[in-house]
Amino acid sequence: MKVIDLINNNKTGKPLFTFELLPPVKGHSIEKLYKSIDPLIEFDPAYINITYHQSEMMEVVQSDGSLANRLVRKRPGTVAIAAALQNKYNIPVVSHLICGGTNKDETEDTLIDLNFLGVDNILALRGDSKRSAEFIPEKNGYSNASELVEQIVNMNAGKYLTKDIFDMLKTDFSIGVAGYPEVHKEAVDMKSDLEFLKMKVDKGADYIVTQMFFDNKYYFDFVKACREVGITVPIIPGIKPISAMNDINLLEPTFKIHLPEELVAEVKKCKTNREARAVGVEWCIKQSKELAAAGVPGLHYYTLGMSRNIKRIAKEVF
Ligand code: FAD
């Protein structure tokens, strides 16, 4: 089942409950993911997202004991995990796919693998550069997510990069893209960011999932601004509960977002991460209830593997 159909066919009067997971770190078992998902199944998730991670520079120990920098794919396995989760839980899985670290031909092969495995939901993203502050595309790769959307749309029309083969299978992917209520960190301003977002939608994206935000006003203003520039597709809010005391130092610079003063003040009073998590859960419940009351199409939670927090929130909201 495609995400866009799940959204359009939802007649429950409640937003869809969905969440995002990261693949396990290389060398760890998929069981860890199952342990994160199992406690959330009772809330009837409409679909599950699995993130995609390109190689990054890491210090690795050489055979002679010395250290050297090497490109390592720390969290491989997105495509295989997407298929494994779909088979185990019989719930649609959205496989994230990025431009970073890969070229067009490799992307085409990944899309073919996803099609063979029956995974027909993709979140098309650019990814961040792992080697410099600025995003540098691979040779014969893409510079932005709208180019990736175009490739997927072309495959849905039976148009592949290899043009000399006839009767090519038309894939049937539903495509989601990312949107930024507080403006993407590299964007010149909201106006240009919205123009590029509209380009992704005009090229064929079915829906938008937002970057995390902690003040719902950013989401409501963003949806209004999107509608004003002619973006009509569903916009799913992506939210994350604060899960550690240090989140108040890390999240703002990492994602170029703002944390409300009231939330920061509450977290600052905490003496342990456990206390900070409790504050985060309460805040996220409040956020979720307000968004649900406003009629959002879904509530998408960034779990970072911490399903206990999400379970407490889901109990109150769904
Ligand atoms: P784009 O839409 O390409 O935009 C990137 C920047 O370029 C923006 O500033 C935009 O304004 C600008 N831009 C866009 N098009 C053009 C153009 N034609 N010309 C000039 N400028 C342009 N990262 C991962 O590595 N793996 C994941 O699994 C992952 N999942 C994510 C899920 C969600 C819901 C979100 C919100 C983000 C996720 N990310 C993930 C992070 C994402 O890859 C980064 O935020 C990245 O910096 C931008 O990706 P994008 O798809 O929004 O890029």
Coordinates of C-alpha atoms and ligand atoms in Angstrom, one line a residue:
M1 CA 0.0 0.0 0.0
K2 CA 1.3 3.4 -0.9
V3 CA 1.7 6.2 1.7
I4 CA -0.4 8.7 -0.4
D5 CA -3.2 6.1 -0.6
L6 CA -3.0 5.5 3.1
I7 CA -3.4 9.3 3.7
N8 CA -6.2 9.7 1.2
N9 CA -8.1 6.6 2.4
N10 CA -7.8 7.4 6.2
K11 CA -11.4 7.9 7.4
T12 CA -10.7 7.4 11.1
G13 CA -10.8 11.1 11.9
K14 CA -7.3 10.7 13.5
P15 CA -3.9 11.3 12.0
L16 CA -1.9 8.3 10.8
F17 CA 0.7 7.1 13.4
T18 CA 4.0 6.6 11.8
F19 CA 7.7 6.5 12.9
E20 CA 11.2 6.5 11.6
L21 CA 14.1 4.1 12.5
L22 CA 17.8 4.0 11.8
P23 CA 19.4 0.8 10.5
P24 CA 21.6 -0.8 13.2
V25 CA 25.3 0.1 13.3
K26 CA 27.4 -2.2 11.1
G27 CA 28.0 -5.5 12.8
H28 CA 24.8 -5.4 15.0
S29 CA 21.7 -7.5 14.6
I30 CA 18.4 -6.5 13.0
E31 CA 16.8 -7.9 16.2
K32 CA 17.5 -4.5 17.8
L33 CA 15.1 -2.9 15.3
Y34 CA 12.5 -5.5 16.0
K35 CA 12.8 -4.7 19.7
S36 CA 12.2 -1.0 18.9
I37 CA 9.2 -1.8 16.7
D38 CA 7.4 -4.5 18.7
P39 CA 6.2 -2.2 21.6
L40 CA 4.6 0.2 19.0
I41 CA 2.6 -2.4 17.0
E42 CA -0.4 -2.1 19.3
F43 CA -0.9 1.5 18.1
D44 CA -1.4 0.3 14.5
P45 CA 1.4 2.2 12.7
A46 CA 0.3 3.0 9.1
Y47 CA 3.9 2.7 7.8
I48 CA 7.5 2.7 9.1
N49 CA 10.4 4.7 7.6
I50 CA 13.9 3.4 7.5
T51 CA 16.7 6.0 7.0
Y52 CA 19.6 5.8 4.5
H53 CA 23.2 6.4 5.5
Q54 CA 26.1 7.1 3.2
S55 CA 29.7 6.4 4.0
E56 CA 31.5 8.8 6.4
M57 CA 35.1 9.4 7.4
M58 CA 36.1 7.3 10.4
E59 CA 39.3 6.6 12.2
V60 CA 39.9 2.9 11.9
V61 CA 42.6 0.7 13.4
Q62 CA 45.0 -0.8 10.7
S63 CA 46.5 -4.3 10.9
D64 CA 49.7 -2.8 12.3
G65 CA 47.8 -1.0 15.1
S66 CA 48.1 2.5 13.6
L67 CA 45.1 4.7 13.0
A68 CA 44.0 5.9 9.6
N69 CA 41.0 7.8 8.2
R70 CA 38.8 5.7 5.9
L71 CA 35.3 6.1 4.4
V72 CA 33.1 3.6 6.2
R73 CA 29.4 3.0 5.7
K74 CA 28.5 2.9 9.4
R75 CA 24.8 2.0 8.9
P76 CA 24.4 -0.1 5.8
G77 CA 21.3 -2.2 4.9
T78 CA 18.4 0.2 4.3
V79 CA 17.0 -1.7 1.3
A80 CA 17.3 -5.1 2.9
I81 CA 15.9 -3.9 6.2
A82 CA 12.9 -2.3 4.4
A83 CA 12.0 -5.6 2.8
A84 CA 12.6 -7.6 6.0
L85 CA 10.3 -5.3 8.1
Q86 CA 7.6 -5.4 5.4
N87 CA 7.7 -9.2 5.5
K88 CA 7.8 -9.5 9.3
Y89 CA 5.1 -7.0 10.2
N90 CA 3.0 -6.8 7.0
I91 CA 3.2 -3.0 7.3
P92 CA 4.4 -0.8 4.4
V93 CA 7.9 0.5 4.8
V94 CA 9.2 3.7 3.4
S95 CA 12.8 3.4 2.3
H96 CA 14.8 6.6 2.4
L97 CA 17.0 7.2 -0.6
I98 CA 19.6 9.9 -0.9
C99 CA 21.7 11.5 -3.6
G100 CA 24.9 11.7 -1.5
G101 CA 27.6 9.1 -2.0
T102 CA 25.9 7.5 -5.0
N103 CA 25.6 8.0 -8.8
K104 CA 22.6 7.8 -11.1
D105 CA 23.3 4.3 -12.3
E106 CA 23.7 3.0 -8.7
T107 CA 20.5 4.7 -7.8
E108 CA 18.7 3.0 -10.7
D109 CA 19.9 -0.4 -9.5
T110 CA 18.8 0.4 -6.0
L111 CA 15.3 1.3 -7.3
I112 CA 15.2 -1.9 -9.2
D113 CA 16.1 -3.9 -6.0
L114 CA 13.4 -2.0 -4.1
N115 CA 10.8 -2.9 -6.9
F116 CA 11.8 -6.5 -6.9
L117 CA 11.5 -6.6 -3.1
G118 CA 8.0 -5.1 -3.2
V119 CA 9.0 -1.8 -1.4
D120 CA 7.1 0.9 -3.3
N121 CA 7.4 3.8 -1.0
I122 CA 10.4 6.1 -1.1
L123 CA 11.4 9.3 0.7
A124 CA 13.7 11.0 -1.8
L125 CA 16.4 13.2 -0.2
R126 CA 19.6 14.9 -1.0
G127 CA 21.6 13.9 2.1
D128 CA 24.3 15.9 3.7
S129 CA 28.0 16.0 2.7
K130 CA 30.1 13.8 5.0
R131 CA 33.4 15.2 3.7
S132 CA 32.8 19.0 3.8
A133 CA 30.3 21.6 5.0
E134 CA 29.0 22.1 1.5
F135 CA 27.2 19.3 -0.4
I136 CA 29.3 17.9 -3.2
P137 CA 27.6 15.5 -5.6
E138 CA 29.2 12.3 -6.7
K139 CA 30.5 12.1 -10.3
N140 CA 27.4 11.4 -12.4
G141 CA 25.3 12.0 -9.3
Y142 CA 22.7 14.4 -8.3
S143 CA 23.0 17.9 -6.6
N144 CA 19.5 18.0 -5.1
A145 CA 16.5 15.9 -4.3
S146 CA 14.3 17.1 -7.1
E147 CA 16.7 15.4 -9.6
L148 CA 16.2 12.2 -7.7
V149 CA 12.4 12.6 -7.7
E150 CA 12.7 13.0 -11.5
Q151 CA 14.6 9.8 -11.9
I152 CA 12.0 7.9 -9.8
V153 CA 9.1 9.5 -11.8
N154 CA 10.8 8.5 -15.0
M155 CA 11.1 4.8 -13.9
N156 CA 7.4 4.9 -13.0
A157 CA 6.9 5.8 -16.7
G158 CA 9.2 3.0 -17.8
K159 CA 12.1 5.4 -18.7
Y160 CA 15.4 4.1 -17.5
L161 CA 18.9 5.5 -17.9
T162 CA 19.7 2.7 -20.3
K163 CA 17.7 3.7 -23.3
D164 CA 18.4 0.8 -25.7
I165 CA 16.2 -1.7 -24.0
F166 CA 12.5 -1.9 -25.0
D167 CA 9.4 -2.8 -22.9
M168 CA 10.9 -1.7 -19.6
L169 CA 8.9 -2.3 -16.5
K170 CA 7.0 0.7 -15.2
T171 CA 7.7 0.9 -11.4
D172 CA 5.0 2.2 -9.1
F173 CA 6.7 4.2 -6.4
S174 CA 5.0 6.7 -4.2
I175 CA 7.4 9.5 -3.5
G176 CA 7.8 11.6 -0.4
V177 CA 10.1 14.6 0.1
A178 CA 11.5 16.7 3.0
G179 CA 10.3 20.2 3.9
Y180 CA 11.7 22.6 6.5
P181 CA 9.3 24.7 8.6
E182 CA 12.2 26.7 9.9
V183 CA 14.0 26.9 6.5
H184 CA 16.7 24.4 5.4
K185 CA 20.1 25.2 6.9
E186 CA 21.7 26.0 3.5
A187 CA 18.8 27.9 1.9
V188 CA 19.1 31.6 1.2
D189 CA 15.7 32.3 2.6
M190 CA 12.2 30.8 3.0
K191 CA 11.1 32.1 -0.4
S192 CA 13.8 30.2 -2.3
D193 CA 13.5 27.1 -0.1
L194 CA 9.7 27.0 -0.9
E195 CA 10.4 27.4 -4.6
F196 CA 12.7 24.4 -4.6
L197 CA 10.2 22.5 -2.5
K198 CA 7.5 23.3 -5.0
M199 CA 9.9 22.0 -7.7
K200 CA 10.1 18.6 -6.0
V201 CA 6.3 18.5 -5.8
D202 CA 5.8 19.6 -9.4
K203 CA 8.3 16.9 -10.5
G204 CA 6.1 14.3 -8.9
A205 CA 6.4 14.1 -5.1
D206 CA 3.1 12.9 -3.5
Y207 CA 3.6 14.3 -0.1
I208 CA 6.0 16.2 2.2
V209 CA 7.4 15.2 5.6
T210 CA 8.8 18.0 7.8
Q211 CA 12.0 18.4 9.7
M212 CA 11.5 18.3 13.4
F213 CA 10.1 21.4 15.2
F214 CA 9.2 22.1 18.8
D215 CA 6.8 25.0 18.4
N216 CA 3.8 24.1 16.3
K217 CA 3.5 27.6 15.1
Y218 CA 6.4 26.9 12.7
Y219 CA 4.4 24.0 11.2
F220 CA 1.2 26.0 10.8
D221 CA 2.9 29.0 9.2
F222 CA 4.9 26.6 6.9
V223 CA 1.7 24.9 5.7
K224 CA 0.1 28.3 5.1
A225 CA 3.2 29.5 3.1
C226 CA 3.2 26.2 1.1
R227 CA -0.5 26.6 0.2
E228 CA 0.2 30.3 -0.8
V229 CA 2.8 29.2 -3.4
G230 CA 0.6 26.5 -4.8
I231 CA 1.9 23.4 -3.0
T232 CA -1.2 21.3 -2.4
V233 CA 0.1 17.9 -1.3
P234 CA -0.3 16.6 2.2
I235 CA 2.3 17.9 4.7
I236 CA 3.1 15.5 7.5
P237 CA 4.6 17.0 10.6
G238 CA 7.8 15.2 11.8
I239 CA 8.4 15.5 15.5
K240 CA 10.8 14.2 18.1
P241 CA 10.7 14.2 21.9
I242 CA 13.7 15.6 23.7
S243 CA 15.5 12.5 24.9
A244 CA 18.6 13.7 26.7
M245 CA 19.7 16.8 28.6
N246 CA 22.3 17.6 25.9
D247 CA 19.5 17.8 23.2
I248 CA 19.1 21.5 24.1
N249 CA 22.7 22.2 23.1
L250 CA 22.8 19.9 20.0
L251 CA 19.5 20.2 18.2
E252 CA 19.5 23.9 17.4
P253 CA 22.9 24.1 15.7
T254 CA 22.6 20.7 14.0
F255 CA 19.2 21.3 12.4
K256 CA 19.1 25.1 12.5
I257 CA 15.8 25.0 14.4
H258 CA 14.6 26.9 17.5
L259 CA 13.7 25.4 20.8
P260 CA 11.0 27.3 22.8
E261 CA 12.4 29.1 25.9
E262 CA 9.9 27.3 28.1
L263 CA 11.0 23.9 27.0
V264 CA 14.7 24.8 27.4
A265 CA 14.0 26.1 30.9
E266 CA 12.2 22.9 31.9
V267 CA 15.1 20.7 30.6
K268 CA 17.7 22.9 32.4
K269 CA 16.0 22.0 35.7
C270 CA 16.6 18.3 35.1
K271 CA 19.4 16.5 36.9
T272 CA 19.4 13.3 34.9
N273 CA 18.6 12.3 31.3
R274 CA 15.7 10.3 32.6
E275 CA 14.1 13.5 33.9
A276 CA 14.9 15.3 30.6
R277 CA 13.1 12.4 28.7
A278 CA 10.0 12.8 30.9
V279 CA 9.9 16.6 30.1
G280 CA 10.4 15.7 26.4
V281 CA 7.6 13.2 26.4
E282 CA 5.2 15.6 28.0
W283 CA 6.1 18.4 25.5
C284 CA 5.7 16.0 22.6
I285 CA 2.3 14.8 23.8
K286 CA 1.1 18.5 24.0
Q287 CA 2.5 19.1 20.5
S288 CA 0.9 16.0 19.1
K289 CA -2.5 16.7 20.6
E290 CA -2.6 20.2 19.2
L291 CA -1.5 19.0 15.7
A292 CA -4.0 16.2 15.8
A293 CA -6.8 18.6 16.7
A294 CA -5.8 20.8 13.7
G295 CA -6.4 17.8 11.4
V296 CA -2.9 16.9 10.3
P297 CA -2.7 13.9 7.9
G298 CA -0.3 12.0 10.1
L299 CA 2.1 12.3 13.0
H300 CA 5.6 11.1 12.2
Y301 CA 7.9 10.4 15.1
Y302 CA 11.7 10.5 14.9
T303 CA 12.4 7.6 17.3
L304 CA 16.2 7.4 17.2
G305 CA 15.7 3.8 18.4
M306 CA 14.0 5.0 21.7
S307 CA 10.6 3.4 21.3
R308 CA 9.8 3.6 25.0
N309 CA 9.3 7.4 24.7
I310 CA 7.2 7.0 21.6
K311 CA 5.1 4.4 23.2
R312 CA 4.3 6.8 26.1
I313 CA 3.3 9.5 23.6
A314 CA 1.3 7.1 21.4
K315 CA -0.7 5.9 24.5
E316 CA -1.9 9.5 25.0
V317 CA -2.5 10.5 21.4
F318 CA -3.7 7.5 19.4
Ligands
FAD1 P1 17.0 19.4 -1.3 O1 15.5 19.4 -1.5 O2 17.8 19.0 -2.5 O3 17.4 20.8 -0.7 C1 18.7 21.0 -0.2 C2 19.1 22.5 -0.2 O4 19.3 22.9 -1.6 C3 18.0 23.4 0.3 O5 18.6 24.5 0.9 C4 17.3 23.9 -0.9 O6 16.7 25.1 -0.8 C5 18.4 23.9 -2.0 N1 18.0 23.5 -3.3 C6 17.1 22.5 -3.7 N2 17.0 22.4 -5.0 C7 17.8 23.3 -5.5 C8 18.2 23.7 -6.9 N3 17.7 23.1 -7.9 N4 19.1 24.7 -7.0 C9 19.7 25.3 -5.9 N5 19.4 25.0 -4.7 C10 18.5 24.0 -4.5 N6 19.5 12.5 5.4 C11 20.1 11.3 5.2 O7 21.3 11.2 4.9 N7 19.4 10.1 5.3 C12 18.1 10.1 5.6 O8 17.5 9.0 5.7 C13 17.5 11.3 5.9 N8 16.1 11.3 6.2 C14 15.5 12.6 6.4 C15 14.1 12.6 6.6 C16 13.5 13.8 6.8 C17 12.0 13.8 7.0 C18 14.2 15.0 6.7 C19 13.5 16.3 6.9 C20 15.6 15.0 6.5 C21 16.2 13.8 6.3 N9 17.6 13.7 6.0 C22 18.2 12.5 5.8 C23 18.4 15.0 6.0 C24 18.5 15.6 4.6 O9 19.2 14.7 3.7 C25 19.2 16.9 4.7 O10 18.3 17.8 5.4 C26 19.7 17.6 3.5 O11 20.6 18.6 3.8 C27 18.7 18.1 2.5 O12 17.9 17.2 1.9 P2 16.7 17.5 1.0 O13 16.2 16.3 0.4 O14 15.7 18.4 1.7 O15 17.4 18.4 -0.1

